[in-house]
Amino acid sequence: MTTKALVPVFAALGDETRWNILAALGEGDASASALAGRFPVSRQAIAKHLAVLQAVGLVEPVRVGREVQYRVIGSELSATARQLDAIGAEWDRRLALIKEIAEGL
């Protein structure tokens, strides 16, 4: 996943409601109506938040009978996490080098 691809993902996750929706979907698939029952926003607002999460590739709709449920796309979350881990590892490497230099003085 490129930095260019991460920007929309982080923009989507920058909204607290979308973050909470994603966390709720991490517990299991749910419809927009079911999610609306868990949050203090309308079903229409939930649907808009789900559309944003879907547009950046974090959730996908799945038809179950007459209902549309949403599920998290784990591979996209994992790719995002790997990118963050790589950034964190580089910072850890730099800080260890600074510590080594400081201790050598």
PDB file of N, CA and C in Angstrom:
ATOM      1  N   MET A   1       0.855  -1.177   0.000  1.00  0.00           N
ATOM      2  CA  MET A   1       0.000   0.000   0.000  1.00  0.00           C
ATOM      3  C   MET A   1       0.894   1.230   0.000  1.00  0.00           C
ATOM      4  N   THR A   2       0.644   2.127  -0.925  1.00  0.00           N
ATOM      5  CA  THR A   2       1.458   3.324  -1.051  1.00  0.00           C
ATOM      6  C   THR A   2       0.956   4.420  -0.119  1.00  0.00           C
ATOM      7  N   THR A   3       1.817   5.396   0.092  1.00  0.00           N
ATOM      8  CA  THR A   3       1.429   6.548   0.910  1.00  0.00           C
ATOM      9  C   THR A   3       0.206   7.222   0.315  1.00  0.00           C
ATOM     10  N   LYS A   4       0.170   7.300  -1.009  1.00  0.00           N
ATOM     11  CA  LYS A   4      -0.962   7.920  -1.689  1.00  0.00           C
ATOM     12  C   LYS A   4      -2.259   7.187  -1.359  1.00  0.00           C
ATOM     13  N   ALA A   5      -2.197   5.871  -1.244  1.00  0.00           N
ATOM     14  CA  ALA A   5      -3.377   5.076  -0.907  1.00  0.00           C
ATOM     15  C   ALA A   5      -3.740   5.206   0.566  1.00  0.00           C
ATOM     16  N   LEU A   6      -2.770   5.490   1.424  1.00  0.00           N
ATOM     17  CA  LEU A   6      -3.046   5.602   2.855  1.00  0.00           C
ATOM     18  C   LEU A   6      -3.769   6.885   3.227  1.00  0.00           C
ATOM     19  N   VAL A   7      -3.546   7.950   2.496  1.00  0.00           N
ATOM     20  CA  VAL A   7      -4.138   9.242   2.847  1.00  0.00           C
ATOM     21  C   VAL A   7      -5.657   9.162   2.929  1.00  0.00           C
ATOM     22  N   PRO A   8      -6.356   8.611   1.928  1.00  0.00           N
ATOM     23  CA  PRO A   8      -7.816   8.527   2.049  1.00  0.00           C
ATOM     24  C   PRO A   8      -8.267   7.608   3.185  1.00  0.00           C
ATOM     25  N   VAL A   9      -7.493   6.561   3.445  1.00  0.00           N
ATOM     26  CA  VAL A   9      -7.837   5.654   4.548  1.00  0.00           C
ATOM     27  C   VAL A   9      -7.785   6.409   5.871  1.00  0.00           C
ATOM     28  N   PHE A  10      -6.709   7.161   6.089  1.00  0.00           N
ATOM     29  CA  PHE A  10      -6.595   7.911   7.338  1.00  0.00           C
ATOM     30  C   PHE A  10      -7.614   9.036   7.412  1.00  0.00           C
ATOM     31  N   ALA A  11      -7.935   9.631   6.284  1.00  0.00           N
ATOM     32  CA  ALA A  11      -8.974  10.669   6.269  1.00  0.00           C
ATOM     33  C   ALA A  11     -10.308  10.052   6.685  1.00  0.00           C
ATOM     34  N   ALA A  12     -10.602   8.864   6.173  1.00  0.00           N
ATOM     35  CA  ALA A  12     -11.846   8.185   6.537  1.00  0.00           C
ATOM     36  C   ALA A  12     -11.859   7.820   8.016  1.00  0.00           C
ATOM     37  N   LEU A  13     -10.734   7.343   8.518  1.00  0.00           N
ATOM     38  CA  LEU A  13     -10.663   6.920   9.920  1.00  0.00           C
ATOM     39  C   LEU A  13     -10.523   8.092  10.877  1.00  0.00           C
ATOM     40  N   GLY A  14     -10.296   9.277  10.339  1.00  0.00           N
ATOM     41  CA  GLY A  14     -10.186  10.469  11.181  1.00  0.00           C
ATOM     42  C   GLY A  14     -11.514  10.890  11.778  1.00  0.00           C
ATOM     43  N   ASP A  15     -12.599  10.352  11.280  1.00  0.00           N
ATOM     44  CA  ASP A  15     -13.916  10.644  11.823  1.00  0.00           C
ATOM     45  C   ASP A  15     -14.240   9.626  12.911  1.00  0.00           C
ATOM     46  N   GLU A  16     -14.580  10.108  14.092  1.00  0.00           N
ATOM     47  CA  GLU A  16     -14.811   9.213  15.238  1.00  0.00           C
ATOM     48  C   GLU A  16     -15.937   8.220  14.988  1.00  0.00           C
ATOM     49  N   THR A  17     -16.996   8.668  14.335  1.00  0.00           N
ATOM     50  CA  THR A  17     -18.110   7.756  14.070  1.00  0.00           C
ATOM     51  C   THR A  17     -17.674   6.634  13.137  1.00  0.00           C
ATOM     52  N   ARG A  18     -16.925   6.968  12.087  1.00  0.00           N
ATOM     53  CA  ARG A  18     -16.451   5.923  11.178  1.00  0.00           C
ATOM     54  C   ARG A  18     -15.504   4.966  11.880  1.00  0.00           C
ATOM     55  N   TRP A  19     -14.657   5.507  12.730  1.00  0.00           N
ATOM     56  CA  TRP A  19     -13.744   4.646  13.505  1.00  0.00           C
ATOM     57  C   TRP A  19     -14.554   3.670  14.358  1.00  0.00           C
ATOM     58  N   ASN A  20     -15.588   4.187  15.022  1.00  0.00           N
ATOM     59  CA  ASN A  20     -16.422   3.342  15.877  1.00  0.00           C
ATOM     60  C   ASN A  20     -17.211   2.316  15.068  1.00  0.00           C
ATOM     61  N   ILE A  21     -17.671   2.707  13.883  1.00  0.00           N
ATOM     62  CA  ILE A  21     -18.367   1.757  13.008  1.00  0.00           C
ATOM     63  C   ILE A  21     -17.414   0.636  12.613  1.00  0.00           C
ATOM     64  N   LEU A  22     -16.203   0.991  12.235  1.00  0.00           N
ATOM     65  CA  LEU A  22     -15.219  -0.018  11.858  1.00  0.00           C
ATOM     66  C   LEU A  22     -14.931  -0.959  13.025  1.00  0.00           C
ATOM     67  N   ALA A  23     -14.808  -0.397  14.217  1.00  0.00           N
ATOM     68  CA  ALA A  23     -14.580  -1.230  15.408  1.00  0.00           C
ATOM     69  C   ALA A  23     -15.763  -2.164  15.647  1.00  0.00           C
ATOM     70  N   ALA A  24     -16.979  -1.657  15.471  1.00  0.00           N
ATOM     71  CA  ALA A  24     -18.167  -2.493  15.657  1.00  0.00           C
ATOM     72  C   ALA A  24     -18.199  -3.618  14.628  1.00  0.00           C
ATOM     73  N   LEU A  25     -17.836  -3.301  13.381  1.00  0.00           N
ATOM     74  CA  LEU A  25     -17.805  -4.335  12.348  1.00  0.00           C
ATOM     75  C   LEU A  25     -16.686  -5.335  12.601  1.00  0.00           C
ATOM     76  N   GLY A  26     -15.673  -4.937  13.341  1.00  0.00           N
ATOM     77  CA  GLY A  26     -14.625  -5.872  13.725  1.00  0.00           C
ATOM     78  C   GLY A  26     -15.153  -6.983  14.621  1.00  0.00           C
ATOM     79  N   GLU A  27     -16.271  -6.717  15.281  1.00  0.00           N
ATOM     80  CA  GLU A  27     -16.906  -7.727  16.136  1.00  0.00           C
ATOM     81  C   GLU A  27     -17.794  -8.669  15.333  1.00  0.00           C
ATOM     82  N   GLY A  28     -18.152  -8.264  14.123  1.00  0.00           N
ATOM     83  CA  GLY A  28     -18.991  -9.102  13.270  1.00  0.00           C
ATOM     84  C   GLY A  28     -19.738  -8.265  12.252  1.00  0.00           C
ATOM     85  N   ASP A  29     -20.165  -8.918  11.188  1.00  0.00           N
ATOM     86  CA  ASP A  29     -20.902  -8.229  10.131  1.00  0.00           C
ATOM     87  C   ASP A  29     -22.186  -7.637  10.690  1.00  0.00           C
ATOM     88  N   ALA A  30     -22.618  -6.514  10.101  1.00  0.00           N
ATOM     89  CA  ALA A  30     -23.854  -5.866  10.558  1.00  0.00           C
ATOM     90  C   ALA A  30     -24.439  -5.022   9.433  1.00  0.00           C
ATOM     91  N   SER A  31     -25.737  -4.844   9.481  1.00  0.00           N
ATOM     92  CA  SER A  31     -26.420  -3.980   8.516  1.00  0.00           C
ATOM     93  C   SER A  31     -26.339  -2.537   9.006  1.00  0.00           C
ATOM     94  N   ALA A  32     -26.645  -1.610   8.107  1.00  0.00           N
ATOM     95  CA  ALA A  32     -26.670  -0.197   8.484  1.00  0.00           C
ATOM     96  C   ALA A  32     -27.717   0.030   9.572  1.00  0.00           C
ATOM     97  N   SER A  33     -28.844  -0.659   9.481  1.00  0.00           N
ATOM     98  CA  SER A  33     -29.899  -0.511  10.499  1.00  0.00           C
ATOM     99  C   SER A  33     -29.424  -0.996  11.866  1.00  0.00           C
ATOM    100  N   ALA A  34     -28.744  -2.140  11.875  1.00  0.00           N
ATOM    101  CA  ALA A  34     -28.227  -2.662  13.147  1.00  0.00           C
ATOM    102  C   ALA A  34     -27.200  -1.714  13.739  1.00  0.00           C
ATOM    103  N   LEU A  35     -26.353  -1.158  12.897  1.00  0.00           N
ATOM    104  CA  LEU A  35     -25.348  -0.215  13.381  1.00  0.00           C
ATOM    105  C   LEU A  35     -25.999   1.067  13.896  1.00  0.00           C
ATOM    106  N   ALA A  36     -27.048   1.511  13.226  1.00  0.00           N
ATOM    107  CA  ALA A  36     -27.742   2.733  13.650  1.00  0.00           C
ATOM    108  C   ALA A  36     -28.318   2.569  15.050  1.00  0.00           C
ATOM    109  N   GLY A  37     -28.660   1.352  15.412  1.00  0.00           N
ATOM    110  CA  GLY A  37     -29.158   1.094  16.755  1.00  0.00           C
ATOM    111  C   GLY A  37     -28.090   1.195  17.827  1.00  0.00           C
ATOM    112  N   ARG A  38     -26.837   1.170  17.409  1.00  0.00           N
ATOM    113  CA  ARG A  38     -25.720   1.216  18.357  1.00  0.00           C
ATOM    114  C   ARG A  38     -25.117   2.603  18.512  1.00  0.00           C
ATOM    115  N   PHE A  39     -25.455   3.507  17.591  1.00  0.00           N
ATOM    116  CA  PHE A  39     -24.840   4.833  17.599  1.00  0.00           C
ATOM    117  C   PHE A  39     -25.906   5.920  17.610  1.00  0.00           C
ATOM    118  N   PRO A  40     -25.569   7.075  18.153  1.00  0.00           N
ATOM    119  CA  PRO A  40     -26.544   8.164  18.248  1.00  0.00           C
ATOM    120  C   PRO A  40     -26.680   8.979  16.954  1.00  0.00           C
ATOM    121  N   VAL A  41     -26.709   8.277  15.822  1.00  0.00           N
ATOM    122  CA  VAL A  41     -26.901   8.938  14.529  1.00  0.00           C
ATOM    123  C   VAL A  41     -27.945   8.156  13.741  1.00  0.00           C
ATOM    124  N   SER A  42     -28.496   8.789  12.719  1.00  0.00           N
ATOM    125  CA  SER A  42     -29.550   8.159  11.920  1.00  0.00           C
ATOM    126  C   SER A  42     -28.990   7.038  11.046  1.00  0.00           C
ATOM    127  N   ARG A  43     -29.894   6.204  10.572  1.00  0.00           N
ATOM    128  CA  ARG A  43     -29.514   5.134   9.667  1.00  0.00           C
ATOM    129  C   ARG A  43     -28.915   5.719   8.391  1.00  0.00           C
ATOM    130  N   GLN A  44     -29.464   6.845   7.915  1.00  0.00           N
ATOM    131  CA  GLN A  44     -28.940   7.495   6.717  1.00  0.00           C
ATOM    132  C   GLN A  44     -27.502   7.964   6.933  1.00  0.00           C
ATOM    133  N   ALA A  45     -27.217   8.503   8.117  1.00  0.00           N
ATOM    134  CA  ALA A  45     -25.847   8.929   8.426  1.00  0.00           C
ATOM    135  C   ALA A  45     -24.910   7.727   8.464  1.00  0.00           C
ATOM    136  N   ILE A  46     -25.383   6.637   9.047  1.00  0.00           N
ATOM    137  CA  ILE A  46     -24.574   5.407   9.082  1.00  0.00           C
ATOM    138  C   ILE A  46     -24.289   4.951   7.654  1.00  0.00           C
ATOM    139  N   ALA A  47     -25.304   4.990   6.797  1.00  0.00           N
ATOM    140  CA  ALA A  47     -25.128   4.573   5.403  1.00  0.00           C
ATOM    141  C   ALA A  47     -24.073   5.435   4.710  1.00  0.00           C
ATOM    142  N   LYS A  48     -24.064   6.730   4.981  1.00  0.00           N
ATOM    143  CA  LYS A  48     -23.062   7.614   4.384  1.00  0.00           C
ATOM    144  C   LYS A  48     -21.662   7.288   4.903  1.00  0.00           C
ATOM    145  N   HIS A  49     -21.559   7.025   6.201  1.00  0.00           N
ATOM    146  CA  HIS A  49     -20.260   6.646   6.770  1.00  0.00           C
ATOM    147  C   HIS A  49     -19.781   5.317   6.169  1.00  0.00           C
ATOM    148  N   LEU A  50     -20.698   4.374   5.999  1.00  0.00           N
ATOM    149  CA  LEU A  50     -20.333   3.089   5.399  1.00  0.00           C
ATOM    150  C   LEU A  50     -19.869   3.277   3.955  1.00  0.00           C
ATOM    151  N   ALA A  51     -20.500   4.191   3.241  1.00  0.00           N
ATOM    152  CA  ALA A  51     -20.095   4.461   1.856  1.00  0.00           C
ATOM    153  C   ALA A  51     -18.667   5.001   1.803  1.00  0.00           C
ATOM    154  N   VAL A  52     -18.309   5.854   2.758  1.00  0.00           N
ATOM    155  CA  VAL A  52     -16.941   6.380   2.810  1.00  0.00           C
ATOM    156  C   VAL A  52     -15.962   5.244   3.106  1.00  0.00           C
ATOM    157  N   LEU A  53     -16.285   4.408   4.082  1.00  0.00           N
ATOM    158  CA  LEU A  53     -15.408   3.282   4.419  1.00  0.00           C
ATOM    159  C   LEU A  53     -15.283   2.305   3.250  1.00  0.00           C
ATOM    160  N   GLN A  54     -16.374   2.130   2.519  1.00  0.00           N
ATOM    161  CA  GLN A  54     -16.332   1.256   1.350  1.00  0.00           C
ATOM    162  C   GLN A  54     -15.486   1.872   0.240  1.00  0.00           C
ATOM    163  N   ALA A  55     -15.604   3.171   0.039  1.00  0.00           N
ATOM    164  CA  ALA A  55     -14.852   3.854  -1.020  1.00  0.00           C
ATOM    165  C   ALA A  55     -13.342   3.738  -0.829  1.00  0.00           C
ATOM    166  N   VAL A  56     -12.890   3.683   0.435  1.00  0.00           N
ATOM    167  CA  VAL A  56     -11.444   3.562   0.681  1.00  0.00           C
ATOM    168  C   VAL A  56     -11.021   2.103   0.855  1.00  0.00           C
ATOM    169  N   GLY A  57     -11.961   1.187   0.677  1.00  0.00           N
ATOM    170  CA  GLY A  57     -11.618  -0.228   0.674  1.00  0.00           C
ATOM    171  C   GLY A  57     -11.525  -0.901   2.021  1.00  0.00           C
ATOM    172  N   LEU A  58     -12.151  -0.321   3.040  1.00  0.00           N
ATOM    173  CA  LEU A  58     -12.069  -0.932   4.372  1.00  0.00           C
ATOM    174  C   LEU A  58     -13.235  -1.844   4.703  1.00  0.00           C
ATOM    175  N   VAL A  59     -14.380  -1.620   4.055  1.00  0.00           N
ATOM    176  CA  VAL A  59     -15.544  -2.487   4.270  1.00  0.00           C
ATOM    177  C   VAL A  59     -16.145  -2.851   2.919  1.00  0.00           C
ATOM    178  N   GLU A  60     -16.916  -3.941   2.932  1.00  0.00           N
ATOM    179  CA  GLU A  60     -17.618  -4.342   1.718  1.00  0.00           C
ATOM    180  C   GLU A  60     -19.031  -4.780   2.082  1.00  0.00           C
ATOM    181  N   PRO A  61     -19.980  -4.489   1.190  1.00  0.00           N
ATOM    182  CA  PRO A  61     -21.354  -4.934   1.430  1.00  0.00           C
ATOM    183  C   PRO A  61     -21.507  -6.393   1.009  1.00  0.00           C
ATOM    184  N   VAL A  62     -22.313  -7.125   1.759  1.00  0.00           N
ATOM    185  CA  VAL A  62     -22.594  -8.522   1.448  1.00  0.00           C
ATOM    186  C   VAL A  62     -24.097  -8.724   1.593  1.00  0.00           C
ATOM    187  N   ARG A  63     -24.727  -9.207   0.528  1.00  0.00           N
ATOM    188  CA  ARG A  63     -26.164  -9.439   0.592  1.00  0.00           C
ATOM    189  C   ARG A  63     -26.425 -10.742   1.329  1.00  0.00           C
ATOM    190  N   VAL A  64     -27.274 -10.654   2.351  1.00  0.00           N
ATOM    191  CA  VAL A  64     -27.687 -11.822   3.127  1.00  0.00           C
ATOM    192  C   VAL A  64     -29.212 -11.824   3.084  1.00  0.00           C
ATOM    193  N   GLY A  65     -29.766 -12.624   2.185  1.00  0.00           N
ATOM    194  CA  GLY A  65     -31.216 -12.599   1.978  1.00  0.00           C
ATOM    195  C   GLY A  65     -31.628 -11.250   1.422  1.00  0.00           C
ATOM    196  N   ARG A  66     -32.556 -10.593   2.101  1.00  0.00           N
ATOM    197  CA  ARG A  66     -33.025  -9.277   1.660  1.00  0.00           C
ATOM    198  C   ARG A  66     -32.222  -8.136   2.271  1.00  0.00           C
ATOM    199  N   GLU A  67     -31.299  -8.477   3.139  1.00  0.00           N
ATOM    200  CA  GLU A  67     -30.551  -7.465   3.879  1.00  0.00           C
ATOM    201  C   GLU A  67     -29.133  -7.326   3.327  1.00  0.00           C
ATOM    202  N   VAL A  68     -28.620  -6.115   3.399  1.00  0.00           N
ATOM    203  CA  VAL A  68     -27.218  -5.876   3.052  1.00  0.00           C
ATOM    204  C   VAL A  68     -26.456  -5.682   4.354  1.00  0.00           C
ATOM    205  N   GLN A  69     -25.487  -6.541   4.571  1.00  0.00           N
ATOM    206  CA  GLN A  69     -24.630  -6.406   5.734  1.00  0.00           C
ATOM    207  C   GLN A  69     -23.257  -5.940   5.265  1.00  0.00           C
ATOM    208  N   TYR A  70     -22.533  -5.361   6.184  1.00  0.00           N
ATOM    209  CA  TYR A  70     -21.189  -4.872   5.866  1.00  0.00           C
ATOM    210  C   TYR A  70     -20.185  -5.652   6.676  1.00  0.00           C
ATOM    211  N   ARG A  71     -19.051  -5.890   6.045  1.00  0.00           N
ATOM    212  CA  ARG A  71     -17.971  -6.586   6.747  1.00  0.00           C
ATOM    213  C   ARG A  71     -16.660  -5.864   6.485  1.00  0.00           C
ATOM    214  N   VAL A  72     -15.771  -5.997   7.438  1.00  0.00           N
ATOM    215  CA  VAL A  72     -14.447  -5.393   7.332  1.00  0.00           C
ATOM    216  C   VAL A  72     -13.610  -6.209   6.351  1.00  0.00           C
ATOM    217  N   ILE A  73     -12.827  -5.521   5.541  1.00  0.00           N
ATOM    218  CA  ILE A  73     -11.889  -6.193   4.645  1.00  0.00           C
ATOM    219  C   ILE A  73     -10.553  -6.256   5.386  1.00  0.00           C
ATOM    220  N   GLY A  74     -10.321  -7.389   6.007  1.00  0.00           N
ATOM    221  CA  GLY A  74      -9.150  -7.562   6.862  1.00  0.00           C
ATOM    222  C   GLY A  74      -7.830  -7.338   6.159  1.00  0.00           C
ATOM    223  N   SER A  75      -7.742  -7.722   4.892  1.00  0.00           N
ATOM    224  CA  SER A  75      -6.479  -7.568   4.174  1.00  0.00           C
ATOM    225  C   SER A  75      -6.098  -6.096   4.027  1.00  0.00           C
ATOM    226  N   GLU A  76      -7.089  -5.221   3.855  1.00  0.00           N
ATOM    227  CA  GLU A  76      -6.798  -3.784   3.743  1.00  0.00           C
ATOM    228  C   GLU A  76      -6.350  -3.219   5.088  1.00  0.00           C
ATOM    229  N   LEU A  77      -6.997  -3.651   6.152  1.00  0.00           N
ATOM    230  CA  LEU A  77      -6.575  -3.206   7.489  1.00  0.00           C
ATOM    231  C   LEU A  77      -5.167  -3.706   7.790  1.00  0.00           C
ATOM    232  N   SER A  78      -4.887  -4.936   7.406  1.00  0.00           N
ATOM    233  CA  SER A  78      -3.549  -5.496   7.637  1.00  0.00           C
ATOM    234  C   SER A  78      -2.492  -4.738   6.846  1.00  0.00           C
ATOM    235  N   ALA A  79      -2.815  -4.379   5.609  1.00  0.00           N
ATOM    236  CA  ALA A  79      -1.860  -3.623   4.788  1.00  0.00           C
ATOM    237  C   ALA A  79      -1.580  -2.263   5.416  1.00  0.00           C
ATOM    238  N   THR A  80      -2.619  -1.628   5.942  1.00  0.00           N
ATOM    239  CA  THR A  80      -2.449  -0.343   6.615  1.00  0.00           C
ATOM    240  C   THR A  80      -1.587  -0.512   7.863  1.00  0.00           C
ATOM    241  N   ALA A  81      -1.861  -1.553   8.623  1.00  0.00           N
ATOM    242  CA  ALA A  81      -1.085  -1.815   9.839  1.00  0.00           C
ATOM    243  C   ALA A  81       0.381  -2.091   9.509  1.00  0.00           C
ATOM    244  N   ARG A  82       0.635  -2.823   8.434  1.00  0.00           N
ATOM    245  CA  ARG A  82       2.029  -3.105   8.042  1.00  0.00           C
ATOM    246  C   ARG A  82       2.763  -1.820   7.679  1.00  0.00           C
ATOM    247  N   GLN A  83       2.072  -0.927   7.005  1.00  0.00           N
ATOM    248  CA  GLN A  83       2.703   0.345   6.638  1.00  0.00           C
ATOM    249  C   GLN A  83       3.048   1.140   7.898  1.00  0.00           C
ATOM    250  N   LEU A  84       2.126   1.174   8.856  1.00  0.00           N
ATOM    251  CA  LEU A  84       2.391   1.875  10.116  1.00  0.00           C
ATOM    252  C   LEU A  84       3.527   1.206  10.888  1.00  0.00           C
ATOM    253  N   ASP A  85       3.552  -0.127  10.875  1.00  0.00           N
ATOM    254  CA  ASP A  85       4.646  -0.852  11.537  1.00  0.00           C
ATOM    255  C   ASP A  85       5.996  -0.501  10.913  1.00  0.00           C
ATOM    256  N   ALA A  86       6.027  -0.374   9.590  1.00  0.00           N
ATOM    257  CA  ALA A  86       7.274  -0.027   8.914  1.00  0.00           C
ATOM    258  C   ALA A  86       7.743   1.367   9.319  1.00  0.00           C
ATOM    259  N   ILE A  87       6.811   2.293   9.409  1.00  0.00           N
ATOM    260  CA  ILE A  87       7.159   3.650   9.844  1.00  0.00           C
ATOM    261  C   ILE A  87       7.669   3.619  11.287  1.00  0.00           C
ATOM    262  N   GLY A  88       6.972   2.884  12.141  1.00  0.00           N
ATOM    263  CA  GLY A  88       7.387   2.764  13.539  1.00  0.00           C
ATOM    264  C   GLY A  88       8.747   2.102  13.682  1.00  0.00           C
ATOM    265  N   ALA A  89       9.005   1.089  12.879  1.00  0.00           N
ATOM    266  CA  ALA A  89      10.304   0.401  12.943  1.00  0.00           C
ATOM    267  C   ALA A  89      11.436   1.336  12.530  1.00  0.00           C
ATOM    268  N   GLU A  90      11.191   2.162  11.529  1.00  0.00           N
ATOM    269  CA  GLU A  90      12.219   3.116  11.105  1.00  0.00           C
ATOM    270  C   GLU A  90      12.504   4.120  12.215  1.00  0.00           C
ATOM    271  N   TRP A  91      11.467   4.603  12.888  1.00  0.00           N
ATOM    272  CA  TRP A  91      11.668   5.530  14.006  1.00  0.00           C
ATOM    273  C   TRP A  91      12.406   4.846  15.152  1.00  0.00           C
ATOM    274  N   ASP A  92      12.069   3.597  15.441  1.00  0.00           N
ATOM    275  CA  ASP A  92      12.770   2.855  16.489  1.00  0.00           C
ATOM    276  C   ASP A  92      14.246   2.723  16.148  1.00  0.00           C
ATOM    277  N   ARG A  93      14.541   2.441  14.868  1.00  0.00           N
ATOM    278  CA  ARG A  93      15.935   2.306  14.432  1.00  0.00           C
ATOM    279  C   ARG A  93      16.678   3.622  14.623  1.00  0.00           C
ATOM    280  N   ARG A  94      16.047   4.718  14.241  1.00  0.00           N
ATOM    281  CA  ARG A  94      16.688   6.029  14.376  1.00  0.00           C
ATOM    282  C   ARG A  94      16.911   6.388  15.839  1.00  0.00           C
ATOM    283  N   LEU A  95      15.932   6.140  16.667  1.00  0.00           N
ATOM    284  CA  LEU A  95      16.071   6.460  18.093  1.00  0.00           C
ATOM    285  C   LEU A  95      17.159   5.606  18.749  1.00  0.00           C
ATOM    286  N   ALA A  96      17.256   4.340  18.351  1.00  0.00           N
ATOM    287  CA  ALA A  96      18.308   3.476  18.889  1.00  0.00           C
ATOM    288  C   ALA A  96      19.682   4.003  18.482  1.00  0.00           C
ATOM    289  N   LEU A  97      19.794   4.488  17.259  1.00  0.00           N
ATOM    290  CA  LEU A  97      21.057   5.062  16.789  1.00  0.00           C
ATOM    291  C   LEU A  97      21.404   6.327  17.572  1.00  0.00           C
ATOM    292  N   ILE A  98      20.424   7.175  17.804  1.00  0.00           N
ATOM    293  CA  ILE A  98      20.650   8.394  18.602  1.00  0.00           C
ATOM    294  C   ILE A  98      21.087   8.022  20.016  1.00  0.00           C
ATOM    295  N   LYS A  99      20.434   7.027  20.587  1.00  0.00           N
ATOM    296  CA  LYS A  99      20.795   6.585  21.937  1.00  0.00           C
ATOM    297  C   LYS A  99      22.232   6.067  21.969  1.00  0.00           C
ATOM    298  N   GLU A 100      22.584   5.298  20.964  1.00  0.00           N
ATOM    299  CA  GLU A 100      23.939   4.750  20.878  1.00  0.00           C
ATOM    300  C   GLU A 100      24.978   5.879  20.775  1.00  0.00           C
ATOM    301  N   ILE A 101      24.687   6.868  19.963  1.00  0.00           N
ATOM    302  CA  ILE A 101      25.615   7.999  19.816  1.00  0.00           C
ATOM    303  C   ILE A 101      25.707   8.778  21.130  1.00  0.00           C
ATOM    304  N   ALA A 102      24.562   9.013  21.773  1.00  0.00           N
ATOM    305  CA  ALA A 102      24.548   9.780  23.031  1.00  0.00           C
ATOM    306  C   ALA A 102      25.309   9.045  24.133  1.00  0.00           C
ATOM    307  N   GLU A 103      25.146   7.736  24.190  1.00  0.00           N
ATOM    308  CA  GLU A 103      25.850   6.965  25.217  1.00  0.00           C
ATOM    309  C   GLU A 103      27.344   6.913  24.958  1.00  0.00           C
ATOM    310  N   GLY A 104      27.741   7.070  23.700  1.00  0.00           N
ATOM    311  CA  GLY A 104      29.161   7.037  23.348  1.00  0.00           C
ATOM    312  C   GLY A 104      29.877   8.341  23.624  1.00  0.00           C
ATOM    313  N   LEU A 105      29.146   9.398  23.943  1.00  0.00           N
ATOM    314  CA  LEU A 105      29.779  10.703  24.198  1.00  0.00           C
ATOM    315  C   LEU A 105      30.345  10.795  25.595  1.00  0.00           C
TER     316      LEU A 105
END
